[in-house]
Coordinates of C-alpha atoms in Angstrom, one line a residue:
M1 CA 0.1 0.0 0.1
K2 CA 2.9 2.4 0.9
K3 CA 4.5 1.5 -2.3
F4 CA 1.3 2.3 -4.2
N5 CA 1.1 5.8 -2.7
I6 CA 4.6 6.7 -3.6
F7 CA 3.8 5.7 -7.2
A8 CA 0.6 7.6 -7.0
S9 CA 2.3 10.8 -5.7
M10 CA 5.0 10.6 -8.4
L11 CA 2.2 10.3 -11.1
L12 CA 0.4 13.4 -9.6
A13 CA 3.4 15.3 -9.6
L14 CA 4.2 14.4 -13.3
V15 CA 0.6 15.2 -14.3
A16 CA 1.0 18.6 -12.4
F17 CA 4.2 19.4 -14.0
T18 CA 2.8 18.6 -17.4
A19 CA -0.3 20.8 -16.9
C20 CA 1.9 23.7 -15.7
S21 CA 4.1 23.3 -18.7
T22 CA 1.2 23.3 -21.0
D23 CA -0.4 26.3 -19.5
R24 CA 2.8 28.1 -20.0
D25 CA 3.5 27.1 -23.6
D26 CA 0.0 26.4 -25.0
N27 CA -2.5 28.2 -22.9
P28 CA -0.8 31.7 -22.1
T29 CA -2.5 34.0 -19.5
L30 CA -4.3 36.9 -21.1
V31 CA -3.1 40.3 -19.6
I32 CA -4.9 43.5 -20.3
P33 CA -2.5 46.4 -20.8
A34 CA -3.3 49.7 -19.2
D35 CA -4.5 52.6 -21.3
G36 CA -1.5 54.5 -22.8
S37 CA 0.8 51.6 -22.4
F38 CA 1.6 51.6 -26.1
A39 CA 2.6 54.6 -28.4
L40 CA 1.0 56.1 -31.4
Y41 CA 3.2 58.0 -33.7
A42 CA 2.1 61.0 -35.8
P43 CA 2.9 61.0 -39.6
G44 CA 5.6 63.4 -40.5
I45 CA 3.2 65.5 -42.4
T46 CA 1.3 66.6 -39.2
A47 CA 4.1 69.2 -38.6
N48 CA 2.1 71.4 -40.9
T49 CA -1.8 72.0 -41.1
I50 CA -3.3 69.3 -43.2
D51 CA -5.7 70.3 -45.9
L52 CA -8.2 67.3 -45.8
D53 CA -9.9 68.5 -48.9
N54 CA -6.8 68.1 -51.0
S55 CA -5.4 65.1 -49.4
T56 CA -5.9 61.3 -50.1
A57 CA -5.0 59.5 -47.0
M58 CA -2.9 59.4 -43.7
T59 CA -0.9 56.6 -42.3
F60 CA -0.2 56.2 -38.7
Q61 CA 2.0 53.8 -36.9
V62 CA 1.6 52.4 -33.4
D63 CA 3.5 50.0 -31.0
Q64 CA 2.0 46.6 -30.5
P65 CA 0.5 46.3 -27.1
D66 CA 1.4 43.3 -24.9
Y67 CA -1.5 41.0 -24.2
G68 CA 0.7 38.5 -22.5
Y69 CA 1.2 36.5 -25.7
T70 CA 1.5 36.9 -29.5
A71 CA -2.1 37.8 -30.4
A72 CA -4.1 38.9 -33.3
I73 CA -5.0 42.5 -32.6
T74 CA -7.7 44.8 -34.3
Y75 CA -6.7 48.6 -34.5
M76 CA -9.2 51.4 -35.1
M77 CA -8.6 55.1 -35.0
E78 CA -10.5 57.7 -33.0
F79 CA -10.3 61.6 -33.3
A80 CA -11.4 64.4 -31.1
V81 CA -11.4 68.1 -32.3
S82 CA -11.2 71.5 -30.8
E83 CA -11.1 74.9 -32.4
D84 CA -9.3 76.6 -29.4
G85 CA -7.2 73.7 -28.3
S86 CA -9.0 73.5 -24.9
T87 CA -12.7 72.6 -25.4
W88 CA -12.7 69.1 -27.1
S89 CA -15.5 67.0 -28.6
E90 CA -16.2 63.6 -27.8
W91 CA -14.0 60.9 -29.4
Q92 CA -15.2 59.9 -32.9
L93 CA -14.5 56.3 -33.9
T94 CA -13.8 55.8 -37.5
E95 CA -14.9 52.7 -39.4
T96 CA -11.9 51.3 -41.0
S97 CA -10.0 48.7 -39.1
N98 CA -6.5 47.3 -39.4
E99 CA -4.4 44.3 -38.2
N100 CA -1.1 46.0 -39.1
P101 CA 0.2 48.3 -36.5
L102 CA 3.0 49.5 -38.8
A103 CA 0.6 51.0 -41.3
I104 CA -2.8 52.2 -40.1
T105 CA -4.2 54.0 -43.2
L106 CA -7.3 56.1 -43.2
S107 CA -8.7 58.1 -46.2
A108 CA -8.7 61.7 -45.7
S109 CA -12.5 61.8 -46.2
E110 CA -12.9 59.4 -43.3
I111 CA -10.9 61.5 -41.0
A112 CA -12.7 64.8 -42.4
G113 CA -15.9 62.9 -41.4
A114 CA -14.9 62.5 -37.9
V115 CA -13.6 66.1 -37.8
T116 CA -16.8 67.4 -39.0
T117 CA -18.9 65.3 -36.7
G118 CA -16.9 66.8 -33.7
L119 CA -17.2 70.3 -35.0
V120 CA -20.9 70.0 -35.4
E121 CA -21.1 68.4 -31.8
L122 CA -19.4 71.6 -30.5
G123 CA -22.1 73.8 -32.2
R124 CA -20.9 74.6 -35.8
S125 CA -23.4 74.3 -38.7
E126 CA -22.6 73.3 -42.3
A127 CA -22.7 77.2 -43.2
D128 CA -19.5 77.7 -41.0
F129 CA -17.3 75.4 -43.0
P130 CA -14.6 75.2 -44.3
L131 CA -12.9 75.3 -40.8
T132 CA -9.5 74.9 -39.1
A133 CA -9.4 72.8 -36.1
F134 CA -6.9 71.0 -33.6
V135 CA -7.2 67.1 -33.8
K136 CA -6.2 64.6 -31.2
A137 CA -5.7 61.1 -32.5
R138 CA -5.6 57.8 -30.8
V139 CA -5.7 54.1 -31.5
R140 CA -8.4 51.8 -30.1
A141 CA -7.0 48.1 -29.8
F142 CA -8.8 45.1 -29.0
L143 CA -8.7 41.2 -29.6
P144 CA -11.2 39.9 -32.0
G145 CA -14.1 38.3 -30.2
L146 CA -13.1 39.9 -26.9
E147 CA -13.8 43.5 -27.8
E148 CA -15.7 44.4 -24.7
S149 CA -13.1 43.1 -22.2
S150 CA -9.8 43.6 -24.1
T151 CA -10.2 47.3 -25.4
I152 CA -7.4 49.6 -24.6
Y153 CA -6.2 53.0 -26.0
S154 CA -2.9 54.1 -27.2
T155 CA -1.1 57.5 -26.2
E156 CA -2.5 60.5 -28.1
T157 CA -1.0 62.6 -30.8
Q158 CA -2.1 66.0 -32.0
F159 CA -2.1 68.0 -35.2
K160 CA -4.1 70.6 -37.1
V161 CA -6.4 70.3 -40.2
T162 CA -8.6 72.2 -42.5
T163 CA -11.7 70.6 -43.9
S164 CA -15.0 71.5 -45.7
Y165 CA -18.2 70.0 -44.3
T166 CA -17.9 66.3 -44.8
L167 CA -20.1 63.7 -42.9
P168 CA -19.3 60.1 -42.5
P169 CA -21.0 57.6 -44.9
V170 CA -24.4 56.9 -43.6
P171 CA -25.8 53.3 -43.8
A172 CA -28.9 53.0 -45.6
S173 CA -32.1 52.7 -43.5
L174 CA -35.5 51.4 -44.4
F175 CA -38.4 53.9 -44.7
Y176 CA -41.6 53.0 -46.2
I177 CA -44.4 55.1 -47.6
V178 CA -47.8 55.0 -46.1
G179 CA -50.6 57.1 -47.6
A180 CA -53.3 57.3 -50.3
Q181 CA -51.4 54.7 -52.1
P182 CA -50.7 51.9 -51.2
G183 CA -52.8 52.4 -48.2
W184 CA -52.9 53.7 -44.8
S185 CA -51.7 50.7 -42.7
A186 CA -48.5 49.1 -41.6
D187 CA -49.0 46.1 -43.8
A188 CA -49.6 48.4 -46.8
A189 CA -46.5 50.4 -46.1
I190 CA -44.2 47.4 -46.2
S191 CA -45.0 47.0 -49.9
A192 CA -43.8 50.7 -50.6
V193 CA -40.2 50.8 -49.6
M194 CA -38.3 54.2 -50.2
F195 CA -35.1 53.7 -52.4
P196 CA -31.8 54.8 -50.8
E197 CA -29.8 57.2 -53.0
G198 CA -26.8 57.6 -50.5
G199 CA -26.1 60.2 -47.7
D200 CA -29.3 59.4 -45.8
V201 CA -31.5 60.5 -48.9
Y202 CA -34.5 58.4 -50.1
T203 CA -36.8 58.6 -53.0
Y204 CA -40.0 57.3 -54.4
T205 CA -41.2 57.8 -57.9
T206 CA -44.8 57.2 -59.0
K207 CA -47.9 59.0 -60.2
F208 CA -49.1 60.6 -57.1
T209 CA -52.9 61.6 -56.2
G210 CA -52.3 65.1 -55.5
A211 CA -54.2 64.8 -52.1
W212 CA -52.8 63.5 -48.7
D213 CA -50.2 61.3 -50.7
L214 CA -48.1 60.1 -47.9
K215 CA -46.3 59.9 -44.6
M216 CA -43.2 57.8 -43.9
W217 CA -42.5 55.2 -41.4
Y218 CA -38.9 54.2 -40.2
V219 CA -38.7 50.4 -40.0
D220 CA -38.5 50.1 -36.2
D221 CA -41.7 52.3 -35.9
L222 CA -44.1 50.7 -38.3
G223 CA -47.6 51.2 -37.0
V224 CA -46.8 53.9 -34.5
W225 CA -48.6 56.9 -35.9
E226 CA -47.1 59.3 -33.5
K227 CA -43.7 58.5 -35.0
C228 CA -44.5 59.0 -38.7
Y229 CA -42.4 61.5 -40.6
G230 CA -44.6 64.1 -42.5
T231 CA -45.3 67.8 -42.5
E232 CA -46.6 70.2 -39.8
T233 CA -49.6 71.2 -42.1
D234 CA -52.0 68.5 -43.1
G235 CA -52.1 68.2 -47.0
D236 CA -49.4 70.7 -47.6
N237 CA -48.7 70.5 -51.3
S238 CA -45.6 72.8 -51.4
P239 CA -43.0 71.8 -53.9
A240 CA -40.4 71.6 -50.9
G241 CA -40.6 71.8 -47.2
N242 CA -39.5 70.6 -43.8
I243 CA -40.1 67.3 -42.3
I244 CA -41.1 66.4 -38.6
N245 CA -41.5 63.1 -37.0
E246 CA -43.7 63.9 -33.9
N247 CA -47.5 63.9 -34.7
A248 CA -46.7 64.6 -38.3
Q249 CA -49.4 65.3 -41.1
A250 CA -49.7 63.8 -44.6
I251 CA -47.8 65.5 -47.4
S252 CA -49.6 66.1 -50.7
S253 CA -47.9 66.3 -54.2
P254 CA -48.3 69.7 -56.0
T255 CA -50.4 67.9 -58.8
A256 CA -51.7 64.6 -59.6
E257 CA -48.8 63.6 -61.9
F258 CA -45.7 61.6 -62.0
Y259 CA -43.1 62.9 -59.4
T260 CA -40.1 61.7 -57.6
F261 CA -40.5 62.4 -53.9
T262 CA -37.1 63.0 -52.1
F263 CA -36.7 62.7 -48.4
D264 CA -33.4 64.1 -47.1
K265 CA -33.2 62.6 -43.5
Q266 CA -30.0 64.3 -42.5
H267 CA -31.6 67.9 -43.0
M268 CA -35.1 66.8 -42.4
T269 CA -36.5 68.2 -45.7
Y270 CA -38.4 67.1 -48.9
T271 CA -38.7 68.0 -52.4
W272 CA -41.2 67.1 -55.3
T273 CA -39.5 66.7 -58.7
L274 CA -41.8 66.6 -61.7
L275 CA -41.0 63.8 -64.3
D276 CA -40.3 65.0 -67.7
N277 CA -41.8 61.9 -69.1
Q278 CA -45.5 61.8 -67.9
A279 CA -46.1 58.6 -70.0
P280 CA -43.5 56.2 -68.9
T281 CA -43.5 52.5 -70.4
E282 CA -46.2 50.4 -69.0
Y283 CA -45.7 46.6 -68.2
T284 CA -48.4 44.2 -67.8
S285 CA -46.5 41.8 -65.5
M286 CA -43.3 41.6 -63.5
W287 CA -41.5 38.5 -62.3
V288 CA -38.5 37.4 -60.1
V289 CA -36.8 34.6 -61.9
G290 CA -33.5 32.7 -61.4
G291 CA -31.7 29.5 -60.7
F292 CA -34.0 28.9 -57.7
N293 CA -36.9 28.4 -60.1
D294 CA -34.9 27.1 -63.1
W295 CA -35.0 30.3 -65.0
P296 CA -38.4 29.8 -66.6
S297 CA -39.1 31.0 -70.1
D298 CA -42.3 32.5 -68.8
S299 CA -43.7 33.5 -65.5
G300 CA -41.6 33.1 -62.2
V301 CA -42.5 34.5 -58.9
A302 CA -45.2 37.0 -59.7
M303 CA -44.7 40.7 -58.3
T304 CA -47.7 43.0 -57.5
Q305 CA -47.8 46.6 -58.7
V306 CA -48.7 48.3 -55.4
T307 CA -48.4 52.0 -56.9
P308 CA -48.0 52.8 -60.5
H309 CA -44.6 51.4 -61.7
N310 CA -43.6 50.1 -58.3
W311 CA -43.5 46.3 -57.8
Y312 CA -43.3 44.1 -54.7
V313 CA -43.3 40.6 -53.5
Q314 CA -42.2 38.6 -50.5
A315 CA -40.7 35.2 -51.5
T316 CA -38.5 32.5 -49.9
I317 CA -35.3 31.4 -51.8
G318 CA -34.6 27.9 -50.9
A319 CA -30.9 27.7 -52.0
D320 CA -28.1 30.2 -52.8
T321 CA -28.8 31.4 -56.4
E322 CA -28.6 34.0 -58.9
L323 CA -31.7 35.9 -60.4
K324 CA -33.2 38.8 -62.1
F325 CA -36.4 40.8 -62.5
R326 CA -38.2 40.5 -65.8
A327 CA -41.2 42.1 -67.4
N328 CA -44.0 40.8 -69.6
D329 CA -43.1 37.1 -69.6
N330 CA -40.1 37.5 -71.9
W331 CA -36.4 38.6 -71.9
D332 CA -36.8 41.6 -73.9
V333 CA -36.8 43.9 -70.6
N334 CA -35.0 42.6 -67.6
W335 CA -33.1 44.1 -64.7
G336 CA -29.8 42.8 -63.1
A337 CA -27.2 44.7 -61.1
T338 CA -23.4 44.9 -61.0
D339 CA -21.7 43.4 -58.0
F340 CA -25.0 43.2 -56.0
A341 CA -25.4 40.5 -53.3
P342 CA -28.2 41.9 -51.0
T343 CA -27.6 41.8 -47.2
L344 CA -29.3 43.8 -44.4
E345 CA -26.5 46.4 -44.7
N346 CA -26.4 46.5 -48.6
F347 CA -29.9 46.0 -50.0
S348 CA -30.3 48.5 -52.8
A349 CA -28.8 49.0 -56.2
I350 CA -29.7 50.6 -59.6
G351 CA -30.8 47.9 -62.2
E352 CA -29.6 47.7 -65.6
N353 CA -31.5 46.3 -68.6
N354 CA -29.8 43.0 -69.5
G355 CA -27.4 43.6 -66.5
P356 CA -25.4 41.0 -64.6
N357 CA -27.3 38.4 -62.4
I358 CA -28.0 39.4 -58.8
V359 CA -26.4 36.9 -56.3
V360 CA -28.7 36.0 -53.5
A361 CA -28.1 33.6 -50.4
A362 CA -30.9 31.3 -49.3
G363 CA -33.6 33.0 -47.1
Q364 CA -36.7 35.1 -47.1
Y365 CA -36.8 38.4 -48.8
R366 CA -38.9 41.4 -49.8
F367 CA -38.3 42.2 -53.5
Y368 CA -38.9 45.7 -54.7
L369 CA -38.4 47.3 -58.2
N370 CA -39.3 50.7 -59.7
D371 CA -39.5 50.3 -63.6
I372 CA -39.1 53.9 -64.3
T373 CA -35.8 54.4 -62.4
G374 CA -34.5 50.8 -62.3
A375 CA -34.1 51.1 -58.5
I376 CA -34.0 47.8 -56.8
C377 CA -34.2 46.7 -53.1
I378 CA -33.8 43.1 -51.9
V379 CA -34.4 43.2 -48.1
P380 CA -33.7 40.0 -46.1
V381 CA -36.7 39.2 -43.8
Q382 CA -35.5 38.7 -40.2

């Protein structure tokens, strides 16, 4: 029995030694460095005031922080701004990420967007630009998958810039038309999406009625009338005006004709643009066709014309596929789009007649097409 205990003790010691060795070599302990424990170096050009309007990019270098082992680290830049060098904006995080600490490169326009946002936060308006400002830069570092617990910040560096009014790119949002057409309900509104134009601008082109034509719902507020976007005066038919989204009233088109209605979310304004062509080509039917339904010579998934020249259908795509929109049961008129693979972040494109196939992953989607403008939205259903 005593002999067994000696052997057992030796075995336990060997296991413990092996475990400690494994911890040291294969399972290193994560250490979260302190903020400011790694340095950011300013580019040489920061000795002068940088004209962001006439620059292409800036490249920064940063030391690699020590997380206790050789780790893949993600680096992102943040900027704060001041006009007097003492009152500073909040830190503005930019979108570009980088894994190489020796060359963190951001476009001048992305930096200008962060600077503009900070100056607007400090009370400046678009009319005040171009402006000169002090800029502080720092690097935000973190381990992929552990962003919340491993985020640390570099030392700061400072320089001066001049910039015109430049806002960061704004991801497209989902806004829907509710009104005289397609109807005054949330279910009806889902069939009438506004087409993103970029820069938080959205349009809808059709033949409007000229009376109480529309309000707008943001996707998260569908069915909540108090949060509709519209005008202050019910039935206002001015060619342009301001938008409110608190107990808003319906907007009317100036006349009962074909218009493009444009909603500028950033500036909370709208405009009506009368179409030159008041007799656009009429199509008797519209279909979604593709590999998922074997590219039929006629028919496909039928779309409904919810307002003049605006088509909609919700459909399930059973497998990854390619598809197009096709009019009138033949291939004379069809819409594809270049480099378009719809996602929740990238759901719109301008269709081209006989354009490339659209690549769509398996799932349920809402399909929208305006046959006047060629605007397409393919929105995944969550």
